[in-house]
């Protein structure tokens, strides 16, 4: 068979490509540090943020105490509070490819199904009991109740959630391989986008009638603190 050989070569070379190590984090820095200058400067557009002059950088740029304080879980309809240590709140992370969140969840509260488009999430539960889970691209749910000290990893780009099944507040730290993982929360992205996704798209996609879409939209209209 004349065409068998090229096909075999194509197969082998594409297998090698798949086996070669892939980069899963933000790009490597090209200098020791590049503490972000987060001042608005519409004249400059870069992938990340420009650096503060090195002469203006001090040790305090590399210290962040924003995660020391418990989040206010009553301020959100979900009973959860997410406090980020990302490049926006902690500019020293610029170009370093890492960040963290503090996650506080009241009993019965949920960090609702969401995606981080740019990072894998590694969670460490420090206090309480959390049901954590993610859904694969084959729609298989991987979920478990964690005890303090246990880790859970949600692979990059997959829908995941945390739900407090315990009787006390849960406290977890999540780490990301991106300085700015981004977040797409499933329900508000569908029902509270601006401008709104047309109702006919939602009714058809979710196979429900208009009343159901209106009801869900009205829930998300009441409180914008997700
Ligand atoms: C927490 O949020 C609620 C609702 O927004 C507010 O009433 C309360 O004062 C806040 N608590 C603290 C300690 O900030």
PDB file of C-alpha atoms and ligand atoms in Angstrom:
ATOM      1  CA  UNK A   1       0.000   0.000   0.000  1.00  0.00           C
ATOM      2  CA  UNK A   2       1.623   3.180  -1.302  1.00  0.00           C
ATOM      3  CA  UNK A   3       0.046   5.533   1.197  1.00  0.00           C
ATOM      4  CA  UNK A   4       0.697   3.430   4.315  1.00  0.00           C
ATOM      5  CA  UNK A   5       4.212   4.760   4.905  1.00  0.00           C
ATOM      6  CA  UNK A   6       3.425   8.501   4.886  1.00  0.00           C
ATOM      7  CA  UNK A   7       0.412   7.817   7.080  1.00  0.00           C
ATOM      8  CA  UNK A   8       2.565   5.872   9.537  1.00  0.00           C
ATOM      9  CA  UNK A   9       5.116   8.706   9.621  1.00  0.00           C
ATOM     10  CA  UNK A  10       2.380  11.237  10.205  1.00  0.00           C
ATOM     11  CA  UNK A  11       1.008   9.086  13.013  1.00  0.00           C
ATOM     12  CA  UNK A  12       4.431   8.690  14.636  1.00  0.00           C
ATOM     13  CA  UNK A  13       5.312  12.373  14.416  1.00  0.00           C
ATOM     14  CA  UNK A  14       1.960  13.463  15.843  1.00  0.00           C
ATOM     15  CA  UNK A  15       2.338  10.928  18.685  1.00  0.00           C
ATOM     16  CA  UNK A  16       5.771  12.377  19.464  1.00  0.00           C
ATOM     17  CA  UNK A  17       4.296  15.874  19.524  1.00  0.00           C
ATOM     18  CA  UNK A  18       1.652  14.707  21.977  1.00  0.00           C
ATOM     19  CA  UNK A  19       4.264  13.045  24.188  1.00  0.00           C
ATOM     20  CA  UNK A  20       6.628  16.015  24.301  1.00  0.00           C
ATOM     21  CA  UNK A  21       6.391  18.029  27.535  1.00  0.00           C
ATOM     22  CA  UNK A  22       3.928  20.887  27.379  1.00  0.00           C
ATOM     23  CA  UNK A  23       4.076  24.146  29.270  1.00  0.00           C
ATOM     24  CA  UNK A  24       1.147  24.541  31.642  1.00  0.00           C
ATOM     25  CA  UNK A  25       2.019  27.872  33.267  1.00  0.00           C
ATOM     26  CA  UNK A  26       2.430  31.515  32.282  1.00  0.00           C
ATOM     27  CA  UNK A  27       5.660  32.340  30.363  1.00  0.00           C
ATOM     28  CA  UNK A  28       8.928  32.388  32.319  1.00  0.00           C
ATOM     29  CA  UNK A  29      10.250  35.770  33.475  1.00  0.00           C
ATOM     30  CA  UNK A  30      13.212  37.233  31.594  1.00  0.00           C
ATOM     31  CA  UNK A  31      14.635  39.027  34.651  1.00  0.00           C
ATOM     32  CA  UNK A  32      14.685  38.509  38.455  1.00  0.00           C
ATOM     33  CA  UNK A  33      11.432  40.363  38.909  1.00  0.00           C
ATOM     34  CA  UNK A  34       9.089  42.746  37.189  1.00  0.00           C
ATOM     35  CA  UNK A  35       6.907  44.241  39.908  1.00  0.00           C
ATOM     36  CA  UNK A  36       3.821  45.406  38.033  1.00  0.00           C
ATOM     37  CA  UNK A  37       3.184  49.060  37.501  1.00  0.00           C
ATOM     38  CA  UNK A  38      -0.598  48.754  37.554  1.00  0.00           C
ATOM     39  CA  UNK A  39      -1.227  52.448  36.863  1.00  0.00           C
ATOM     40  CA  UNK A  40      -3.540  52.861  33.893  1.00  0.00           C
ATOM     41  CA  UNK A  41      -1.524  53.644  30.833  1.00  0.00           C
ATOM     42  CA  UNK A  42      -3.666  53.157  27.764  1.00  0.00           C
ATOM     43  CA  UNK A  43      -0.718  54.069  25.494  1.00  0.00           C
ATOM     44  CA  UNK A  44       1.071  50.829  26.453  1.00  0.00           C
ATOM     45  CA  UNK A  45      -0.374  47.370  25.909  1.00  0.00           C
ATOM     46  CA  UNK A  46       1.709  44.358  26.935  1.00  0.00           C
ATOM     47  CA  UNK A  47       1.074  40.714  27.813  1.00  0.00           C
ATOM     48  CA  UNK A  48       0.896  41.245  31.593  1.00  0.00           C
ATOM     49  CA  UNK A  49       1.968  44.582  33.071  1.00  0.00           C
ATOM     50  CA  UNK A  50       5.008  46.823  32.557  1.00  0.00           C
ATOM     51  CA  UNK A  51       7.614  46.769  35.361  1.00  0.00           C
ATOM     52  CA  UNK A  52       8.058  49.367  38.050  1.00  0.00           C
ATOM     53  CA  UNK A  53      11.605  50.808  37.856  1.00  0.00           C
ATOM     54  CA  UNK A  54      13.858  48.347  39.764  1.00  0.00           C
ATOM     55  CA  UNK A  55      15.291  51.253  41.807  1.00  0.00           C
ATOM     56  CA  UNK A  56      11.799  51.912  43.210  1.00  0.00           C
ATOM     57  CA  UNK A  57      11.244  48.277  44.296  1.00  0.00           C
ATOM     58  CA  UNK A  58      11.575  47.390  48.002  1.00  0.00           C
ATOM     59  CA  UNK A  59      11.063  44.255  50.076  1.00  0.00           C
ATOM     60  CA  UNK A  60       7.525  45.399  50.829  1.00  0.00           C
ATOM     61  CA  UNK A  61       6.630  44.864  47.181  1.00  0.00           C
ATOM     62  CA  UNK A  62       7.207  41.131  47.778  1.00  0.00           C
ATOM     63  CA  UNK A  63       5.013  40.880  50.895  1.00  0.00           C
ATOM     64  CA  UNK A  64       1.206  40.676  50.786  1.00  0.00           C
ATOM     65  CA  UNK A  65      -1.036  40.336  53.830  1.00  0.00           C
ATOM     66  CA  UNK A  66      -4.372  40.340  52.004  1.00  0.00           C
ATOM     67  CA  UNK A  67      -5.037  36.661  52.723  1.00  0.00           C
ATOM     68  CA  UNK A  68      -4.534  37.014  56.491  1.00  0.00           C
ATOM     69  CA  UNK A  69      -8.047  38.286  56.991  1.00  0.00           C
ATOM     70  CA  UNK A  70     -11.140  36.037  56.907  1.00  0.00           C
ATOM     71  CA  UNK A  71     -13.478  36.947  54.046  1.00  0.00           C
ATOM     72  CA  UNK A  72     -17.050  38.089  54.697  1.00  0.00           C
ATOM     73  CA  UNK A  73     -19.186  35.154  53.587  1.00  0.00           C
ATOM     74  CA  UNK A  74     -22.440  37.093  54.223  1.00  0.00           C
ATOM     75  CA  UNK A  75     -21.635  39.601  51.497  1.00  0.00           C
ATOM     76  CA  UNK A  76     -22.409  37.101  48.692  1.00  0.00           C
ATOM     77  CA  UNK A  77     -25.594  35.239  47.759  1.00  0.00           C
ATOM     78  CA  UNK A  78     -23.472  32.064  47.679  1.00  0.00           C
ATOM     79  CA  UNK A  79     -22.209  32.282  51.265  1.00  0.00           C
ATOM     80  CA  UNK A  80     -18.626  32.228  49.997  1.00  0.00           C
ATOM     81  CA  UNK A  81     -15.858  34.793  49.902  1.00  0.00           C
ATOM     82  CA  UNK A  82     -12.871  34.586  47.574  1.00  0.00           C
ATOM     83  CA  UNK A  83      -9.906  36.852  48.309  1.00  0.00           C
ATOM     84  CA  UNK A  84      -7.300  36.910  45.531  1.00  0.00           C
ATOM     85  CA  UNK A  85      -3.536  37.279  45.787  1.00  0.00           C
ATOM     86  CA  UNK A  86      -3.078  37.750  42.053  1.00  0.00           C
ATOM     87  CA  UNK A  87      -1.122  40.248  39.975  1.00  0.00           C
ATOM     88  CA  UNK A  88      -3.783  42.920  40.496  1.00  0.00           C
ATOM     89  CA  UNK A  89      -3.771  42.791  44.313  1.00  0.00           C
ATOM     90  CA  UNK A  90      -0.117  41.690  44.633  1.00  0.00           C
ATOM     91  CA  UNK A  91       1.814  43.310  41.734  1.00  0.00           C
ATOM     92  CA  UNK A  92       5.096  41.469  42.542  1.00  0.00           C
ATOM     93  CA  UNK A  93       3.517  38.358  40.954  1.00  0.00           C
ATOM     94  CA  UNK A  94       3.791  39.983  37.515  1.00  0.00           C
ATOM     95  CA  UNK A  95       5.566  37.554  35.096  1.00  0.00           C
ATOM     96  CA  UNK A  96       6.089  34.923  37.856  1.00  0.00           C
ATOM     97  CA  UNK A  97       3.276  32.587  36.765  1.00  0.00           C
ATOM     98  CA  UNK A  98       1.774  31.922  40.204  1.00  0.00           C
ATOM     99  CA  UNK A  99      -1.054  33.240  42.401  1.00  0.00           C
ATOM    100  CA  UNK A 100      -3.333  32.175  45.266  1.00  0.00           C
ATOM    101  CA  UNK A 101      -6.819  32.728  46.605  1.00  0.00           C
ATOM    102  CA  UNK A 102      -8.157  32.568  50.134  1.00  0.00           C
ATOM    103  CA  UNK A 103     -11.520  30.767  50.096  1.00  0.00           C
ATOM    104  CA  UNK A 104     -13.944  31.170  53.037  1.00  0.00           C
ATOM    105  CA  UNK A 105     -17.281  29.365  52.833  1.00  0.00           C
ATOM    106  CA  UNK A 106     -20.102  29.461  55.398  1.00  0.00           C
ATOM    107  CA  UNK A 107     -21.913  26.201  56.295  1.00  0.00           C
ATOM    108  CA  UNK A 108     -24.171  25.371  53.328  1.00  0.00           C
ATOM    109  CA  UNK A 109     -22.365  27.940  51.175  1.00  0.00           C
ATOM    110  CA  UNK A 110     -20.901  27.227  47.764  1.00  0.00           C
ATOM    111  CA  UNK A 111     -18.152  28.512  45.544  1.00  0.00           C
ATOM    112  CA  UNK A 112     -20.371  27.925  42.511  1.00  0.00           C
ATOM    113  CA  UNK A 113     -19.368  25.982  39.390  1.00  0.00           C
ATOM    114  CA  UNK A 114     -16.705  27.993  37.574  1.00  0.00           C
ATOM    115  CA  UNK A 115     -13.684  27.744  35.290  1.00  0.00           C
ATOM    116  CA  UNK A 116     -10.227  29.291  35.410  1.00  0.00           C
ATOM    117  CA  UNK A 117      -9.339  29.731  31.743  1.00  0.00           C
ATOM    118  CA  UNK A 118      -5.611  30.207  32.379  1.00  0.00           C
ATOM    119  CA  UNK A 119      -4.707  27.910  35.302  1.00  0.00           C
ATOM    120  CA  UNK A 120      -4.887  24.614  37.084  1.00  0.00           C
ATOM    121  CA  UNK A 121      -6.110  25.049  40.677  1.00  0.00           C
ATOM    122  CA  UNK A 122      -4.465  23.255  43.592  1.00  0.00           C
ATOM    123  CA  UNK A 123      -6.613  23.521  46.731  1.00  0.00           C
ATOM    124  CA  UNK A 124      -5.467  22.915  50.304  1.00  0.00           C
ATOM    125  CA  UNK A 125      -8.256  22.639  52.883  1.00  0.00           C
ATOM    126  CA  UNK A 126      -7.134  24.135  56.201  1.00  0.00           C
ATOM    127  CA  UNK A 127     -10.380  24.088  58.192  1.00  0.00           C
ATOM    128  CA  UNK A 128     -13.852  22.553  57.877  1.00  0.00           C
ATOM    129  CA  UNK A 129     -15.281  20.002  55.461  1.00  0.00           C
ATOM    130  CA  UNK A 130     -15.667  20.753  51.779  1.00  0.00           C
ATOM    131  CA  UNK A 131     -17.285  18.764  49.014  1.00  0.00           C
ATOM    132  CA  UNK A 132     -15.028  19.548  46.053  1.00  0.00           C
ATOM    133  CA  UNK A 133     -15.386  18.399  42.474  1.00  0.00           C
ATOM    134  CA  UNK A 134     -14.660  18.982  38.822  1.00  0.00           C
ATOM    135  CA  UNK A 135     -16.281  17.742  35.626  1.00  0.00           C
ATOM    136  CA  UNK A 136     -14.142  16.362  32.799  1.00  0.00           C
ATOM    137  CA  UNK A 137     -14.696  17.122  29.122  1.00  0.00           C
ATOM    138  CA  UNK A 138     -16.511  13.764  28.986  1.00  0.00           C
ATOM    139  CA  UNK A 139     -18.985  15.090  31.583  1.00  0.00           C
ATOM    140  CA  UNK A 140     -17.709  12.788  34.284  1.00  0.00           C
ATOM    141  CA  UNK A 141     -17.858  14.228  37.794  1.00  0.00           C
ATOM    142  CA  UNK A 142     -14.880  13.657  40.099  1.00  0.00           C
ATOM    143  CA  UNK A 143     -15.992  14.741  43.584  1.00  0.00           C
ATOM    144  CA  UNK A 144     -15.141  14.019  47.201  1.00  0.00           C
ATOM    145  CA  UNK A 145     -15.522  15.446  50.705  1.00  0.00           C
ATOM    146  CA  UNK A 146     -12.129  16.704  51.928  1.00  0.00           C
ATOM    147  CA  UNK A 147     -10.751  16.806  55.464  1.00  0.00           C
ATOM    148  CA  UNK A 148      -8.345  19.508  56.652  1.00  0.00           C
ATOM    149  CA  UNK A 149      -4.833  18.914  55.324  1.00  0.00           C
ATOM    150  CA  UNK A 150      -6.051  17.317  52.099  1.00  0.00           C
ATOM    151  CA  UNK A 151      -5.353  18.689  48.628  1.00  0.00           C
ATOM    152  CA  UNK A 152      -7.583  18.609  45.573  1.00  0.00           C
ATOM    153  CA  UNK A 153      -6.538  19.582  42.073  1.00  0.00           C
ATOM    154  CA  UNK A 154      -8.908  20.941  39.433  1.00  0.00           C
ATOM    155  CA  UNK A 155      -7.245  20.719  36.007  1.00  0.00           C
ATOM    156  CA  UNK A 156      -7.020  23.885  33.921  1.00  0.00           C
ATOM    157  CA  UNK A 157     -10.176  24.952  32.128  1.00  0.00           C
ATOM    158  CA  UNK A 158     -12.540  22.401  33.711  1.00  0.00           C
ATOM    159  CA  UNK A 159     -15.734  23.296  35.599  1.00  0.00           C
ATOM    160  CA  UNK A 160     -15.256  22.879  39.359  1.00  0.00           C
ATOM    161  CA  UNK A 161     -16.849  23.889  42.672  1.00  0.00           C
ATOM    162  CA  UNK A 162     -16.550  23.721  46.467  1.00  0.00           C
ATOM    163  CA  UNK A 163     -19.507  23.259  48.812  1.00  0.00           C
ATOM    164  CA  UNK A 164     -19.352  23.456  52.616  1.00  0.00           C
ATOM    165  CA  UNK A 165     -20.949  20.265  53.964  1.00  0.00           C
ATOM    166  CA  UNK A 166     -19.657  20.881  57.511  1.00  0.00           C
ATOM    167  CA  UNK A 167     -21.062  22.716  60.504  1.00  0.00           C
ATOM    168  CA  UNK A 168     -18.314  25.336  60.775  1.00  0.00           C
ATOM    169  CA  UNK A 169     -16.872  27.828  58.341  1.00  0.00           C
ATOM    170  CA  UNK A 170     -14.518  26.247  55.848  1.00  0.00           C
ATOM    171  CA  UNK A 171     -11.174  27.849  55.042  1.00  0.00           C
ATOM    172  CA  UNK A 172      -9.051  26.805  52.077  1.00  0.00           C
ATOM    173  CA  UNK A 173      -6.148  28.173  50.070  1.00  0.00           C
ATOM    174  CA  UNK A 174      -6.013  27.671  46.324  1.00  0.00           C
ATOM    175  CA  UNK A 175      -2.823  28.029  44.288  1.00  0.00           C
ATOM    176  CA  UNK A 176      -2.656  28.655  40.544  1.00  0.00           C
ATOM    177  CA  UNK A 177       0.016  28.341  37.861  1.00  0.00           C
ATOM    178  CA  UNK A 178      -0.856  31.771  36.505  1.00  0.00           C
ATOM    179  CA  UNK A 179      -0.409  35.288  37.829  1.00  0.00           C
ATOM    180  CA  UNK A 180      -4.012  35.966  36.761  1.00  0.00           C
ATOM    181  CA  UNK A 181      -6.021  32.736  36.322  1.00  0.00           C
ATOM    182  CA  UNK A 182      -9.267  34.521  35.406  1.00  0.00           C
ATOM    183  CA  UNK A 183     -12.654  33.156  36.362  1.00  0.00           C
ATOM    184  CA  UNK A 184     -15.811  32.342  34.421  1.00  0.00           C
ATOM    185  CA  UNK A 185     -18.672  31.578  36.826  1.00  0.00           C
ATOM    186  CA  UNK A 186     -21.093  29.348  34.916  1.00  0.00           C
ATOM    187  CA  UNK A 187     -24.478  30.733  36.008  1.00  0.00           C
ATOM    188  CA  UNK A 188     -23.792  34.484  35.841  1.00  0.00           C
ATOM    189  CA  UNK A 189     -21.856  34.136  32.591  1.00  0.00           C
ATOM    190  CA  UNK A 190     -24.997  32.654  31.026  1.00  0.00           C
ATOM    191  CA  UNK A 191     -27.673  34.668  32.843  1.00  0.00           C
ATOM    192  CA  UNK A 192     -26.076  37.976  33.807  1.00  0.00           C
ATOM    193  CA  UNK A 193     -23.850  38.859  30.835  1.00  0.00           C
ATOM    194  CA  UNK A 194     -23.820  42.431  29.522  1.00  0.00           C
ATOM    195  CA  UNK A 195     -25.362  42.751  27.029  1.00  0.00           C
ATOM    196  CA  UNK A 196     -27.497  39.702  27.805  1.00  0.00           C
ATOM    197  CA  UNK A 197     -27.286  36.472  25.830  1.00  0.00           C
ATOM    198  CA  UNK A 198     -30.505  36.501  23.748  1.00  0.00           C
ATOM    199  CA  UNK A 199     -33.340  34.588  25.457  1.00  0.00           C
ATOM    200  CA  UNK A 200     -33.899  32.420  22.382  1.00  0.00           C
ATOM    201  CA  UNK A 201     -30.306  31.184  22.674  1.00  0.00           C
ATOM    202  CA  UNK A 202     -30.816  30.254  26.331  1.00  0.00           C
ATOM    203  CA  UNK A 203     -34.258  28.655  25.945  1.00  0.00           C
ATOM    204  CA  UNK A 204     -33.031  26.539  23.010  1.00  0.00           C
ATOM    205  CA  UNK A 205     -29.661  25.665  24.558  1.00  0.00           C
ATOM    206  CA  UNK A 206     -31.123  24.690  27.930  1.00  0.00           C
ATOM    207  CA  UNK A 207     -34.333  23.191  26.485  1.00  0.00           C
ATOM    208  CA  UNK A 208     -36.559  25.205  28.825  1.00  0.00           C
ATOM    209  CA  UNK A 209     -39.263  27.816  28.263  1.00  0.00           C
ATOM    210  CA  UNK A 210     -38.965  31.550  28.705  1.00  0.00           C
ATOM    211  CA  UNK A 211     -40.381  31.515  32.271  1.00  0.00           C
ATOM    212  CA  UNK A 212     -37.472  29.453  33.518  1.00  0.00           C
ATOM    213  CA  UNK A 213     -34.921  31.773  31.899  1.00  0.00           C
ATOM    214  CA  UNK A 214     -36.710  34.830  33.344  1.00  0.00           C
ATOM    215  CA  UNK A 215     -36.739  33.279  36.808  1.00  0.00           C
ATOM    216  CA  UNK A 216     -33.031  32.458  36.754  1.00  0.00           C
ATOM    217  CA  UNK A 217     -32.172  35.895  35.346  1.00  0.00           C
ATOM    218  CA  UNK A 218     -34.143  37.587  38.125  1.00  0.00           C
ATOM    219  CA  UNK A 219     -32.154  35.651  40.747  1.00  0.00           C
ATOM    220  CA  UNK A 220     -28.875  36.900  39.348  1.00  0.00           C
ATOM    221  CA  UNK A 221     -30.174  40.434  38.856  1.00  0.00           C
ATOM    222  CA  UNK A 222     -30.732  40.927  42.596  1.00  0.00           C
ATOM    223  CA  UNK A 223     -27.179  40.836  43.797  1.00  0.00           C
ATOM    224  CA  UNK A 224     -24.067  41.258  41.761  1.00  0.00           C
ATOM    225  CA  UNK A 225     -21.655  39.937  44.377  1.00  0.00           C
ATOM    226  CA  UNK A 226     -20.736  36.535  43.033  1.00  0.00           C
TER     227      UNK A 226
HETATM  228  C1  LIG B   1     -20.481  41.399  55.850  1.00  0.00           C
HETATM  229  O1  LIG B   1     -21.383  41.675  54.795  1.00  0.00           O
HETATM  230  C2  LIG B   1     -22.695  41.972  55.216  1.00  0.00           C
HETATM  231  C3  LIG B   1     -23.587  42.051  53.976  1.00  0.00           C
HETATM  232  O2  LIG B   1     -23.038  42.893  53.005  1.00  0.00           O
HETATM  233  C4  LIG B   1     -22.666  43.272  56.031  1.00  0.00           C
HETATM  234  O3  LIG B   1     -23.970  43.567  56.471  1.00  0.00           O
HETATM  235  C5  LIG B   1     -21.725  43.082  57.219  1.00  0.00           C
HETATM  236  O4  LIG B   1     -21.588  44.297  57.915  1.00  0.00           O
HETATM  237  C6  LIG B   1     -20.348  42.618  56.753  1.00  0.00           C
HETATM  238  N1  LIG B   1     -19.538  42.276  57.899  1.00  0.00           N
HETATM  239  C7  LIG B   1     -18.322  42.749  58.077  1.00  0.00           C
HETATM  240  C8  LIG B   1     -17.595  42.294  59.295  1.00  0.00           C
HETATM  241  O5  LIG B   1     -17.792  43.531  57.295  1.00  0.00           O
END
